[in-house]
mmCIF file of C-alpha atoms and ligand atoms in Angstrom:
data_model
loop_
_atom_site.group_PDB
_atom_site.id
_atom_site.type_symbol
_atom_site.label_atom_id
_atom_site.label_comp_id
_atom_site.label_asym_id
_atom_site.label_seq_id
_atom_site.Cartn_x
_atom_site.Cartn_y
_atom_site.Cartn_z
ATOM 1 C CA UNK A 29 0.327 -9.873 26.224
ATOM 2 C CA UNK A 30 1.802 -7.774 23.316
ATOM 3 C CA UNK A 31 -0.178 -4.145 22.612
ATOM 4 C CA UNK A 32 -1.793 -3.921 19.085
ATOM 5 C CA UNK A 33 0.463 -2.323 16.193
ATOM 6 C CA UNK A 34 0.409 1.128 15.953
ATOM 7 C CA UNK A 35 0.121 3.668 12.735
ATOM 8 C CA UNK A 36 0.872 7.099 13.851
ATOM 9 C CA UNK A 37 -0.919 9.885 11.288
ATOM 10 C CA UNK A 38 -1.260 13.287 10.896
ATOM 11 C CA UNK A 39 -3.917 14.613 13.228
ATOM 12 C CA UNK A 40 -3.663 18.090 11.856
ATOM 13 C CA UNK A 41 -2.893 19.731 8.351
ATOM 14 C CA UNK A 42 -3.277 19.172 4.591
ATOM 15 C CA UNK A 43 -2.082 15.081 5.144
ATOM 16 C CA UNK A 44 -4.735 14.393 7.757
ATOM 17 C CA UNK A 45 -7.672 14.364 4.833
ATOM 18 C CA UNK A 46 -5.621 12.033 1.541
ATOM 19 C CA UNK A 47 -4.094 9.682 4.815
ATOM 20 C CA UNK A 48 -7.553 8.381 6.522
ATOM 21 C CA UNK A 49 -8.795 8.163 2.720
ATOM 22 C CA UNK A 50 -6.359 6.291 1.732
ATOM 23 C CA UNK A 51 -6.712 4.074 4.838
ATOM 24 C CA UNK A 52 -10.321 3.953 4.367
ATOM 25 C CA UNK A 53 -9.900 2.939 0.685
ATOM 26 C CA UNK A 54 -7.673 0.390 1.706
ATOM 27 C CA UNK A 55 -10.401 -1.333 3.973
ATOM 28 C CA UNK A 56 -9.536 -0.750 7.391
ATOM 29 C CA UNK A 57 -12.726 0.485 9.322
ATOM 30 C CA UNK A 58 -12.281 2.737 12.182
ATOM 31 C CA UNK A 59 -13.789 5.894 13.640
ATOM 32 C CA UNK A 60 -11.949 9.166 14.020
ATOM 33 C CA UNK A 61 -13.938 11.657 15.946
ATOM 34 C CA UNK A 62 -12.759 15.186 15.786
ATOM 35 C CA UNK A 63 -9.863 15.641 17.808
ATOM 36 C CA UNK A 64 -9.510 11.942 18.875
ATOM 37 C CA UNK A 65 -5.728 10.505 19.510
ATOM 38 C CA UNK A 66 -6.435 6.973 18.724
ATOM 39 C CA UNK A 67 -8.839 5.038 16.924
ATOM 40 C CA UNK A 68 -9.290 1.469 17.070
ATOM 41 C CA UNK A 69 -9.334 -0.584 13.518
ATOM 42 C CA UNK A 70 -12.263 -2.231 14.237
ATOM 43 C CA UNK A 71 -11.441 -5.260 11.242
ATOM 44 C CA UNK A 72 -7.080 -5.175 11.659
ATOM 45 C CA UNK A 73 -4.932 -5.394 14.384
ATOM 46 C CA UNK A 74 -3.831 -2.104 14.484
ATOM 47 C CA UNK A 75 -4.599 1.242 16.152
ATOM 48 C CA UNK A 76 -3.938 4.744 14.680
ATOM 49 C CA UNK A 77 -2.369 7.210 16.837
ATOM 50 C CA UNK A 78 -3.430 11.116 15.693
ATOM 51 C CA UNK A 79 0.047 12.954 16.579
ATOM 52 C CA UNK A 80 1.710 16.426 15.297
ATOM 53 C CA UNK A 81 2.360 15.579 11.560
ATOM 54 C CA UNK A 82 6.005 17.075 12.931
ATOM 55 C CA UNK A 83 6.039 14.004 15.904
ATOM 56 C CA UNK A 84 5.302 11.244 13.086
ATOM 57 C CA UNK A 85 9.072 10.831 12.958
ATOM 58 C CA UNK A 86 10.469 10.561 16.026
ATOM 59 C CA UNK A 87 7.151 8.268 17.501
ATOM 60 C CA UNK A 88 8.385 5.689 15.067
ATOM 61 C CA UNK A 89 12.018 6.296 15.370
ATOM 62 C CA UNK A 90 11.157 5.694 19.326
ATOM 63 C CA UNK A 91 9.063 2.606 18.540
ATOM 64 C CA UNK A 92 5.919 4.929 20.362
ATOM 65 C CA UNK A 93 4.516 3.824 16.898
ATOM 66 C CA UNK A 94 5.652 0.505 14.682
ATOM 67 C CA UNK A 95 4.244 2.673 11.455
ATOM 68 C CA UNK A 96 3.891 6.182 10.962
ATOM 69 C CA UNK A 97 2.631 8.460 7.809
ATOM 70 C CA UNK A 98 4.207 11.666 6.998
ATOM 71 C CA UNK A 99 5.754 14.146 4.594
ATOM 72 C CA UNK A 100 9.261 12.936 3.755
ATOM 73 C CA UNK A 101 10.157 16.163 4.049
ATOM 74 C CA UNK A 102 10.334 15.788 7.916
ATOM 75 C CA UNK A 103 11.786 12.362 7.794
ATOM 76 C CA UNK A 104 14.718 14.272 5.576
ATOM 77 C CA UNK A 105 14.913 17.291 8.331
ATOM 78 C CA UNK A 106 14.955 14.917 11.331
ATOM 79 C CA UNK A 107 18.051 13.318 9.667
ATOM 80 C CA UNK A 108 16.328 9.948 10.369
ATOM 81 C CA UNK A 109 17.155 7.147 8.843
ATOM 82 C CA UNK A 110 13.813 5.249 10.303
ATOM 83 C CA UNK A 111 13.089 2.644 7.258
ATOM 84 C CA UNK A 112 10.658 3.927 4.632
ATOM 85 C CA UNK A 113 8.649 1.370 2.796
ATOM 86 C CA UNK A 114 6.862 3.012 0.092
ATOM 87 C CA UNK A 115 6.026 6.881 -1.246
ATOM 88 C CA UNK A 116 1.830 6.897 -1.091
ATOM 89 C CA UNK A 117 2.147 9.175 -3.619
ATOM 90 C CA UNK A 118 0.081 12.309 -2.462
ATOM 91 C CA UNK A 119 1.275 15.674 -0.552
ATOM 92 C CA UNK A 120 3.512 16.496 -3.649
ATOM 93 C CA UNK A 121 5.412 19.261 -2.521
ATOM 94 C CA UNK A 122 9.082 21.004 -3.201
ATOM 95 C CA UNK A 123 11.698 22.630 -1.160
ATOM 96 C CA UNK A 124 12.033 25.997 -2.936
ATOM 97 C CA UNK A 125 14.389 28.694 -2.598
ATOM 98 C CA UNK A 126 12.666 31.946 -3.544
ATOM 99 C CA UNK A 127 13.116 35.321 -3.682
ATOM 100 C CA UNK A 128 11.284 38.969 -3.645
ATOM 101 C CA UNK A 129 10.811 39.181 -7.176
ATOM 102 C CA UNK A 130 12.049 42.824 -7.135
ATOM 103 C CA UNK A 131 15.056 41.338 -6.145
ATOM 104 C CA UNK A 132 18.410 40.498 -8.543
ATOM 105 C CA UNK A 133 18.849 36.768 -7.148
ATOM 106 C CA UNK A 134 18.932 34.314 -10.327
ATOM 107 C CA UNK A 135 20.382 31.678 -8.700
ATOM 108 C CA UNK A 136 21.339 29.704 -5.069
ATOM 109 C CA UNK A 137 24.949 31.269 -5.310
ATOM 110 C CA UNK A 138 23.683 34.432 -5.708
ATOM 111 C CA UNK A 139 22.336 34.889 -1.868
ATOM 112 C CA UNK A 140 26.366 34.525 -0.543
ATOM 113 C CA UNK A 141 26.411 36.099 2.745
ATOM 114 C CA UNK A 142 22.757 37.316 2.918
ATOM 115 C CA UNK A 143 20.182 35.548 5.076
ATOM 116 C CA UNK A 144 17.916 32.959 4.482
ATOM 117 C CA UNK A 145 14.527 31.866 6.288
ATOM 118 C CA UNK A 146 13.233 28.626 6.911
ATOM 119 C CA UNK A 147 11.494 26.229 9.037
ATOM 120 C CA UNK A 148 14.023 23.313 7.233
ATOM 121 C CA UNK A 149 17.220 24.627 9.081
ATOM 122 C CA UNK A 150 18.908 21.147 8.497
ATOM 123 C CA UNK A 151 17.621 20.559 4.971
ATOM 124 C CA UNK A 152 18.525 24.126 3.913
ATOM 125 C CA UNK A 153 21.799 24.169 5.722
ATOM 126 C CA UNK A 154 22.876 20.990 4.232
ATOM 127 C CA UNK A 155 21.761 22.185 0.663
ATOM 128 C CA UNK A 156 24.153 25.337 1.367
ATOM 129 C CA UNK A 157 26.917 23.471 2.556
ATOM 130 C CA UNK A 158 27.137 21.109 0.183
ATOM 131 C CA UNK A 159 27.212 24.286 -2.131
ATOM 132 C CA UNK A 160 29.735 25.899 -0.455
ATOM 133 C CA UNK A 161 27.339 28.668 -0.327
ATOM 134 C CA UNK A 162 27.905 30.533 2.908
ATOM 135 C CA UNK A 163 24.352 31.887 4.039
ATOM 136 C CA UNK A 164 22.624 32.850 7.741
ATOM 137 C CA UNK A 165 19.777 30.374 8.213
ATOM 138 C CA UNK A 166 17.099 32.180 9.980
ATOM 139 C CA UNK A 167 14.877 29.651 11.550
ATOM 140 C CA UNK A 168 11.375 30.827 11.478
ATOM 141 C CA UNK A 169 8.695 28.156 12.747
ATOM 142 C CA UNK A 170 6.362 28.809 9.668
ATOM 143 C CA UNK A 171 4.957 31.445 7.498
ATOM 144 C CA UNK A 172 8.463 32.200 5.876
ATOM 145 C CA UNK A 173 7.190 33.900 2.977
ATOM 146 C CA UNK A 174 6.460 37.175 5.099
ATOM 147 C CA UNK A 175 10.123 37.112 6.297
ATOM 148 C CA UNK A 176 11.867 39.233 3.440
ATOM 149 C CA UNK A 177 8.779 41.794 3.633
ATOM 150 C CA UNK A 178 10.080 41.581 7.484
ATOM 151 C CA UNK A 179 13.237 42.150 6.606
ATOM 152 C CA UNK A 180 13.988 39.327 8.397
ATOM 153 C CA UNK A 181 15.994 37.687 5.659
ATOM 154 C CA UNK A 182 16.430 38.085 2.014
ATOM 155 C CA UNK A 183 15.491 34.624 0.693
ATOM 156 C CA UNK A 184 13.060 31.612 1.843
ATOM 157 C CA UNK A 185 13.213 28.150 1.816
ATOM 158 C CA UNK A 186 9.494 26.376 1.565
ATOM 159 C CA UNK A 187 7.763 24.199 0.575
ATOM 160 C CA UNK A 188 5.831 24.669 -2.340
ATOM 161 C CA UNK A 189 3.037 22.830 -4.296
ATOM 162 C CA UNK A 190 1.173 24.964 -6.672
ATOM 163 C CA UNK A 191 3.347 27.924 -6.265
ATOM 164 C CA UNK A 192 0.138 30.145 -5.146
ATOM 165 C CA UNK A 193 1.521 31.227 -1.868
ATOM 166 C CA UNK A 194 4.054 32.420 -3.414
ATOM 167 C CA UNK A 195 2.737 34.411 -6.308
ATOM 168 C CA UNK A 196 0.658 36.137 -3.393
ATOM 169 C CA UNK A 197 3.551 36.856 -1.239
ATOM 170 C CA UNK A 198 5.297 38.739 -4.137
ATOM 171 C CA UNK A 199 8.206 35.996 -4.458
ATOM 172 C CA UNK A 200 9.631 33.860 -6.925
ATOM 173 C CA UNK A 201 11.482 30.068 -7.271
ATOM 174 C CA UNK A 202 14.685 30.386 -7.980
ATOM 175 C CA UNK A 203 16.237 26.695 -6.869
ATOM 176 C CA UNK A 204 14.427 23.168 -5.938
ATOM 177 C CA UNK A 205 16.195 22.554 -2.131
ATOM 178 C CA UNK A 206 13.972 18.927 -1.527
ATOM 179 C CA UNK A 207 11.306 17.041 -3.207
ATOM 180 C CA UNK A 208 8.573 15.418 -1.263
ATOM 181 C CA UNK A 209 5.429 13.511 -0.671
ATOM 182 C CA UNK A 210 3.943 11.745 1.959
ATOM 183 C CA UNK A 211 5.694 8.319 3.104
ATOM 184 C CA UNK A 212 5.074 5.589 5.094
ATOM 185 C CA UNK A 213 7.764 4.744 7.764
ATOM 186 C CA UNK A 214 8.699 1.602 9.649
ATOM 187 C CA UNK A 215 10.390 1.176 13.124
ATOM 188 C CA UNK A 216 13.279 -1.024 12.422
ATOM 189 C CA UNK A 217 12.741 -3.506 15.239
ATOM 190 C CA UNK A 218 9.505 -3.721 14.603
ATOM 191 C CA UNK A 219 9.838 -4.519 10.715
ATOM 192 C CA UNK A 220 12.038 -7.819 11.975
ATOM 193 C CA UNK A 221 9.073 -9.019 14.379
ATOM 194 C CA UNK A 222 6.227 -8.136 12.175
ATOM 195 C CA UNK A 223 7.548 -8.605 8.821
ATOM 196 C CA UNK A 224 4.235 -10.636 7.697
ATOM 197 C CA UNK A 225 1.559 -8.035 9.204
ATOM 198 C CA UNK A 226 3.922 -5.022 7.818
ATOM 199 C CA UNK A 227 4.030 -6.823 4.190
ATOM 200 C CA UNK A 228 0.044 -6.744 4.264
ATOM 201 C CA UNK A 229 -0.225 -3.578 5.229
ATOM 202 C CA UNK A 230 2.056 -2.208 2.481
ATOM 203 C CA UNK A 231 0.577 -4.712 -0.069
ATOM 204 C CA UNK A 232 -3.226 -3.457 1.317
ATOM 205 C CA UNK A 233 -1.955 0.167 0.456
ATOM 206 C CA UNK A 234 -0.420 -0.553 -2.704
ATOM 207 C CA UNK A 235 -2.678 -2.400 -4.004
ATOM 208 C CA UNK A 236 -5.175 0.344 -3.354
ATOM 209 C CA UNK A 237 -2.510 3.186 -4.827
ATOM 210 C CA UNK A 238 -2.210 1.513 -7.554
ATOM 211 C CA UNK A 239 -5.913 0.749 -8.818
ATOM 212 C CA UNK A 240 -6.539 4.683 -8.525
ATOM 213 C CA UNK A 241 -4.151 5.250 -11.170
ATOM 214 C CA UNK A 242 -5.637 2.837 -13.481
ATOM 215 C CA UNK A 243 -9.382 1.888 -15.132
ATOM 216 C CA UNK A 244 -10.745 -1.429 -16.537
ATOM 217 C CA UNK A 245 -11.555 -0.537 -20.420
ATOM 218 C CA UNK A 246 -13.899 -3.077 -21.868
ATOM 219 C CA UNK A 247 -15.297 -3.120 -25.219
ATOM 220 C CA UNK A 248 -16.706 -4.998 -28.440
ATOM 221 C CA UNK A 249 -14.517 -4.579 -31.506
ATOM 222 C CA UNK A 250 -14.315 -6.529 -34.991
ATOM 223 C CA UNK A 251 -11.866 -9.502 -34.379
ATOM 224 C CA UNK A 252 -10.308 -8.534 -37.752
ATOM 225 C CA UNK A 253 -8.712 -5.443 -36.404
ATOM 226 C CA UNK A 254 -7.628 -7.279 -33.008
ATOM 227 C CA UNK A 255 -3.457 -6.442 -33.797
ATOM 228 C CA UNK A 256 -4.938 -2.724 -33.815
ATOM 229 C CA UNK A 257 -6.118 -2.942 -30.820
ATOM 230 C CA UNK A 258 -3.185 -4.449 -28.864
ATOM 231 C CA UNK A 259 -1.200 -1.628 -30.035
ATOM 232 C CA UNK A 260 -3.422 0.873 -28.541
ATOM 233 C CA UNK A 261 -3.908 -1.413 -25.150
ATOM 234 C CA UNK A 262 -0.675 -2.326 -23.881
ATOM 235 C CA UNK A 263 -2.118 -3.096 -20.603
ATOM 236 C CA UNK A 264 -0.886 -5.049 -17.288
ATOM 237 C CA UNK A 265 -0.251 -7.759 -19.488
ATOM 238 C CA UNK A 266 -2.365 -8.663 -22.968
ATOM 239 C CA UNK A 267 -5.586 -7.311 -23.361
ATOM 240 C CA UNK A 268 -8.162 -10.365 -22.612
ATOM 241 C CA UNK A 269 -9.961 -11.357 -25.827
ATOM 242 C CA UNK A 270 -13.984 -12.738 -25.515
ATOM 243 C CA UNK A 271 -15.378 -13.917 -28.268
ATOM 244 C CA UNK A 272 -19.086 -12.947 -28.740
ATOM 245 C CA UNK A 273 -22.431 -14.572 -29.978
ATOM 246 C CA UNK A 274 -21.734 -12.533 -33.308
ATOM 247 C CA UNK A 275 -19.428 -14.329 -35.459
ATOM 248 C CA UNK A 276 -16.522 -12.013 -36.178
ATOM 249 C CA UNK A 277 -17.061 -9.762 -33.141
ATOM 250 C CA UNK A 278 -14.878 -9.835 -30.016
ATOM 251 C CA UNK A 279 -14.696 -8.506 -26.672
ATOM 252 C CA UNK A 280 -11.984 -6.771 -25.490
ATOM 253 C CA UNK A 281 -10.869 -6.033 -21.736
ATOM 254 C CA UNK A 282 -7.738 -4.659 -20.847
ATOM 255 C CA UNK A 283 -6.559 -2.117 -18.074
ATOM 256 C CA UNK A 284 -5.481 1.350 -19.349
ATOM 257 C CA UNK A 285 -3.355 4.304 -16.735
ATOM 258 C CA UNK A 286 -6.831 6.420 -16.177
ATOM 259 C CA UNK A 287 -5.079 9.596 -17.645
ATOM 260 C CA UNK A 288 -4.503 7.983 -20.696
ATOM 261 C CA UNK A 289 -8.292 6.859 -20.938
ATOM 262 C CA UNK A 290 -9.507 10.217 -22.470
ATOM 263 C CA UNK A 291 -6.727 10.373 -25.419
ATOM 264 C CA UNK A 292 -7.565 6.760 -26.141
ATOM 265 C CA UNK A 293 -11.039 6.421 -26.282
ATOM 266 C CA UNK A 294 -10.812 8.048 -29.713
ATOM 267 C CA UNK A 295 -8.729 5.901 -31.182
ATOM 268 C CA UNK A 296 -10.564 3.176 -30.119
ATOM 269 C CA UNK A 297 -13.800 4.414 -31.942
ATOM 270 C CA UNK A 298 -11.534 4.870 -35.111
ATOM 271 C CA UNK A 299 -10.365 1.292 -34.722
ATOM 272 C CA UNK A 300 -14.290 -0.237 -34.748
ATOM 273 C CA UNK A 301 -14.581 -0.401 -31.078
ATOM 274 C CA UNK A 302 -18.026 0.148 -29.897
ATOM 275 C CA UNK A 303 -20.335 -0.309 -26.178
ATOM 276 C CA UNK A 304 -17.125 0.903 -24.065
ATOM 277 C CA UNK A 305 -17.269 0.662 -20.697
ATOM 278 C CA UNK A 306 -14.989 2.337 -18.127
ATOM 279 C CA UNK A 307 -14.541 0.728 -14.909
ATOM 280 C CA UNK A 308 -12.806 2.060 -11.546
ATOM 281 C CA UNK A 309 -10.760 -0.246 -9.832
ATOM 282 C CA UNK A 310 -10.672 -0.993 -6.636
ATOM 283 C CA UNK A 311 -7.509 -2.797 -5.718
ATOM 284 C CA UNK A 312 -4.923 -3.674 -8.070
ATOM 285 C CA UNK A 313 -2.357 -6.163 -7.016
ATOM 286 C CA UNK A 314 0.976 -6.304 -8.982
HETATM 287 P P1 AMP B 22 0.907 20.655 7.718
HETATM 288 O O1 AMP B 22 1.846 21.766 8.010
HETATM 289 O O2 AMP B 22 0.567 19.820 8.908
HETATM 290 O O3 AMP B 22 -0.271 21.052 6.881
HETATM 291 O O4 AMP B 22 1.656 19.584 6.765
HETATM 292 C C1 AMP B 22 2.881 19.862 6.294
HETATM 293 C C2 AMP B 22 3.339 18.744 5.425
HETATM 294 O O5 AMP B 22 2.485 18.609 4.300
HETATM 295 C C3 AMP B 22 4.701 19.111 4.881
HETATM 296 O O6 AMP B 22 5.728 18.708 5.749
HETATM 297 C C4 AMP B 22 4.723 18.434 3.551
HETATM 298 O O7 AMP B 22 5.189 17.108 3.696
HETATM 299 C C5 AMP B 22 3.248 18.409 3.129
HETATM 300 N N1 AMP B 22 2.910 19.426 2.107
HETATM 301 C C6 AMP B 22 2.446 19.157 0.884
HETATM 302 N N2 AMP B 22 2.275 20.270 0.175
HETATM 303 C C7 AMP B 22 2.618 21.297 0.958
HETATM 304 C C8 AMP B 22 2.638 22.728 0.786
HETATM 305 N N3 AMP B 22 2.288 23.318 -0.338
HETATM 306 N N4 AMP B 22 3.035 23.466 1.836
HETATM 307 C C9 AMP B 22 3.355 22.894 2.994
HETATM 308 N N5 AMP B 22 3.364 21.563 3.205
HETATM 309 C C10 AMP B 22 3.012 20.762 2.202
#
């Protein structure tokens, strides 16, 4: 008998919370007790493995796991090449070289022959090299921004998201090394036996990705100014037009990327529109 699909996740860290919502968004229905390594999916074949956000790589790689979610950071400074089938667009982050900002470094070339710490040896090594840079990477397993206070080194590389770390830790950006954001990996063997169940999956998640980004904008509006209105709601497609019970009045639905909802709505009241109604989403199939 063959074992039920895995998904290995995060089971520590800032991807543990944005992964099981996103899973949970997408439908699947399991438990995940505190500290738990695997959950059954009580409505999919599939069970999630909890594993060292740092493992995610490698247990897919191995086939330990025929899906895995992590920061494509770590797929980059594994060297993998384990298939990735889509960015799930959360755990933003950059690769940043920074400095003390007492310091005279402008720029990457700047730091020849000095040291630099990082728990990205192969990411920051490769960015050197391929610089022709020559530096000392320092590994350090995290926490780099204390190393040039250390006097460990005289430069990071880290990852960075809202630069806050940073700003505390007395450094500053000087060069982007990586960008990254969480990813969702594929065992090669296992995408050529599962192909169907691994196409739902992703479809399941993107469809759910997607309608977060988006709203459904309905409204009534004078059917005179309808041209107006499909300029200002390009939509999927066309807006759909209703006509109402009131002779020249129409209904309009259409949907709109949810950060452009606010600038619109405006426009919408200068065009006639009236009774608007925002919507959430929840799963958009494109
Ligand atoms: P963890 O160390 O388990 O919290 O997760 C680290 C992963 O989260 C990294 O490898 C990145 O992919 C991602 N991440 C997103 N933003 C940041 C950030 N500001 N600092 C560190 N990791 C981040």
């Amino acid at each position: 008998m063959t074992r039920r699909l895995r998904l290995a996740i995060p089971n520590k860290g800032r991807l543990v919370d944005p992964t099981l919502t996103l899973l949970r968004d997408a439908g699947l229905v399991f438990e995940a007790g505190e500290g738990a390594l695997v959950a059954r999916v009580q409505n999919f074949d599939l069970d999630i493995l909890f594993v060292r956000t740092n493992d995610v790589t490698e247990f897919v790689n191995d086939g330990v796991a025929e899906l895995g979610v992590t920061g494509l950071d770590l797929v980059a400074e594994a060297g993998s090449e384990v298939p990735q089938l889509r960015k799930l667009g959360y755990g933003r982050c950059r690769l940043t070289i920074a400095v003390p900002n007492d310091s005279p470094f402008r720029a990457a070339e700047d730091l020849a022959g000095l040291r630099v710490a990082t728990s990205h040896v192969n990411l920051t090594r490769r960015f050197f090299e391929r610089r022709s840079i020559p530096v000392r990477v320092v590994p350090v397993s995290g926490a780099a921004e204390v190393a040039p206070r250390l006097g460990l080194a005289e430069a990071i590389v880290d990852l960075v998201s809202t630069g806050s770390t940073m700003v505390v830790n007395g450094l500053r950006p000087i060069e982007e090394v990586f960008e990254s954001e969480a990813v969702l990996l594929a065992n090669a063997a296992a995408q050529k036996v599962h192909g169907p169940v691994f196409d739902s999956i992703q479809t399941m998640l993107s469809a759910t990705l997607a309608a977060r980004d988006r709203k459904y904008l309905m409204m009534n509006a004078p059917k005179t100014r309808l041209a107006e209105f499909e300029d200002l709601l390009p939509g999927l497609e066309s807006p759909s037009v209703i006509p109402l019970a009131h002779e020249g009045m129409i209904a309009i639905h259409s949907v709109v990327e949810a950060d452009a909802v606010w600038s619109l709505l405006p426009r919408l009241k200068a065009a006639g529109a009236s009774g608007i109604l925002i919507l959430p989403i929840e799963k958009l199939v494109l």
